[in-house]
């Protein structure tokens, strides 16, 4: 039986979790409610645990493939006998995209006979201001 610890967090808080050789899931390319004027008012104050936010994030092209890749990586580690697996799911603020994907990944993995613990590091932190585009 493997122990899987899924941690969601926002890189904008500058206190990323540490673990030896974690599975990294980068959700920064997925749709982000605070960046979208069409849903900002309705979804921003919710978190990735809310079904509407999760559906919004999953509607991003490539979101399902991101989940599939993470699940395969975790399952491969289990097959190779790894007993403790850390999964770090990140976005910029740690309230929407990373939380939604971490929750969906935990639900997908729940069919395995393994212990899964999910922790959302920044889910209750204030929403961070949008990052300025990189200077060219």
PDB file of C-alpha atoms in Angstrom, residues 61-113:
ATOM      1  CA  UNK A  61      -7.928  22.330 -23.603  1.00  0.00           C
ATOM      2  CA  UNK A  62      -5.328  19.920 -22.244  1.00  0.00           C
ATOM      3  CA  UNK A  63      -6.710  19.739 -18.681  1.00  0.00           C
ATOM      4  CA  UNK A  64      -7.768  16.094 -18.968  1.00  0.00           C
ATOM      5  CA  UNK A  65      -4.398  15.164 -20.462  1.00  0.00           C
ATOM      6  CA  UNK A  66      -2.662  16.888 -17.533  1.00  0.00           C
ATOM      7  CA  UNK A  67      -4.673  14.738 -15.114  1.00  0.00           C
ATOM      8  CA  UNK A  68      -4.015  11.583 -17.138  1.00  0.00           C
ATOM      9  CA  UNK A  69      -0.259  12.240 -17.199  1.00  0.00           C
ATOM     10  CA  UNK A  70      -0.129  12.812 -13.441  1.00  0.00           C
ATOM     11  CA  UNK A  71      -2.196   9.696 -12.734  1.00  0.00           C
ATOM     12  CA  UNK A  72       0.041   7.560 -14.977  1.00  0.00           C
ATOM     13  CA  UNK A  73       3.182   8.900 -13.275  1.00  0.00           C
ATOM     14  CA  UNK A  74       1.766   8.079  -9.837  1.00  0.00           C
ATOM     15  CA  UNK A  75       0.585   4.626 -10.906  1.00  0.00           C
ATOM     16  CA  UNK A  76       4.000   3.899 -12.416  1.00  0.00           C
ATOM     17  CA  UNK A  77       5.696   4.802  -9.136  1.00  0.00           C
ATOM     18  CA  UNK A  78       3.314   2.500  -7.270  1.00  0.00           C
ATOM     19  CA  UNK A  79       4.031  -0.313  -9.760  1.00  0.00           C
ATOM     20  CA  UNK A  80       7.759   0.158  -9.126  1.00  0.00           C
ATOM     21  CA  UNK A  81       7.216  -0.221  -5.384  1.00  0.00           C
ATOM     22  CA  UNK A  82       7.462   3.385  -4.215  1.00  0.00           C
ATOM     23  CA  UNK A  83       5.782   3.514  -0.804  1.00  0.00           C
ATOM     24  CA  UNK A  84       5.574   7.286  -0.259  1.00  0.00           C
ATOM     25  CA  UNK A  85       4.614   9.541  -3.146  1.00  0.00           C
ATOM     26  CA  UNK A  86       4.396  13.310  -2.897  1.00  0.00           C
ATOM     27  CA  UNK A  87       2.400  15.131  -5.561  1.00  0.00           C
ATOM     28  CA  UNK A  88       2.820  18.906  -5.803  1.00  0.00           C
ATOM     29  CA  UNK A  89       0.052  20.626  -7.769  1.00  0.00           C
ATOM     30  CA  UNK A  90       0.683  24.311  -8.323  1.00  0.00           C
ATOM     31  CA  UNK A  91      -0.681  27.432  -9.929  1.00  0.00           C
ATOM     32  CA  UNK A  92       0.043  31.057  -9.081  1.00  0.00           C
ATOM     33  CA  UNK A  93      -2.399  31.758  -6.241  1.00  0.00           C
ATOM     34  CA  UNK A  94      -3.257  28.296  -4.917  1.00  0.00           C
ATOM     35  CA  UNK A  95      -7.034  28.756  -4.659  1.00  0.00           C
ATOM     36  CA  UNK A  96      -8.574  27.692  -7.972  1.00  0.00           C
ATOM     37  CA  UNK A  97      -6.644  25.704 -10.602  1.00  0.00           C
ATOM     38  CA  UNK A  98      -4.285  23.769  -8.330  1.00  0.00           C
ATOM     39  CA  UNK A  99      -7.054  22.952  -5.847  1.00  0.00           C
ATOM     40  CA  UNK A 100      -9.448  21.776  -8.562  1.00  0.00           C
ATOM     41  CA  UNK A 101      -6.839  19.536 -10.188  1.00  0.00           C
ATOM     42  CA  UNK A 102      -5.615  18.177  -6.828  1.00  0.00           C
ATOM     43  CA  UNK A 103      -9.186  17.276  -5.844  1.00  0.00           C
ATOM     44  CA  UNK A 104      -9.903  15.664  -9.214  1.00  0.00           C
ATOM     45  CA  UNK A 105      -6.648  13.727  -9.075  1.00  0.00           C
ATOM     46  CA  UNK A 106      -7.427  12.488  -5.550  1.00  0.00           C
ATOM     47  CA  UNK A 107     -10.876  11.364  -6.711  1.00  0.00           C
ATOM     48  CA  UNK A 108      -9.356   9.548  -9.707  1.00  0.00           C
ATOM     49  CA  UNK A 109      -6.818   7.798  -7.467  1.00  0.00           C
ATOM     50  CA  UNK A 110      -9.408   6.819  -4.864  1.00  0.00           C
ATOM     51  CA  UNK A 111     -10.077   3.595  -6.801  1.00  0.00           C
ATOM     52  CA  UNK A 112      -6.600   2.431  -5.817  1.00  0.00           C
ATOM     53  CA  UNK A 113      -6.136   0.625  -2.522  1.00  0.00           C
TER      54      UNK A 113
END
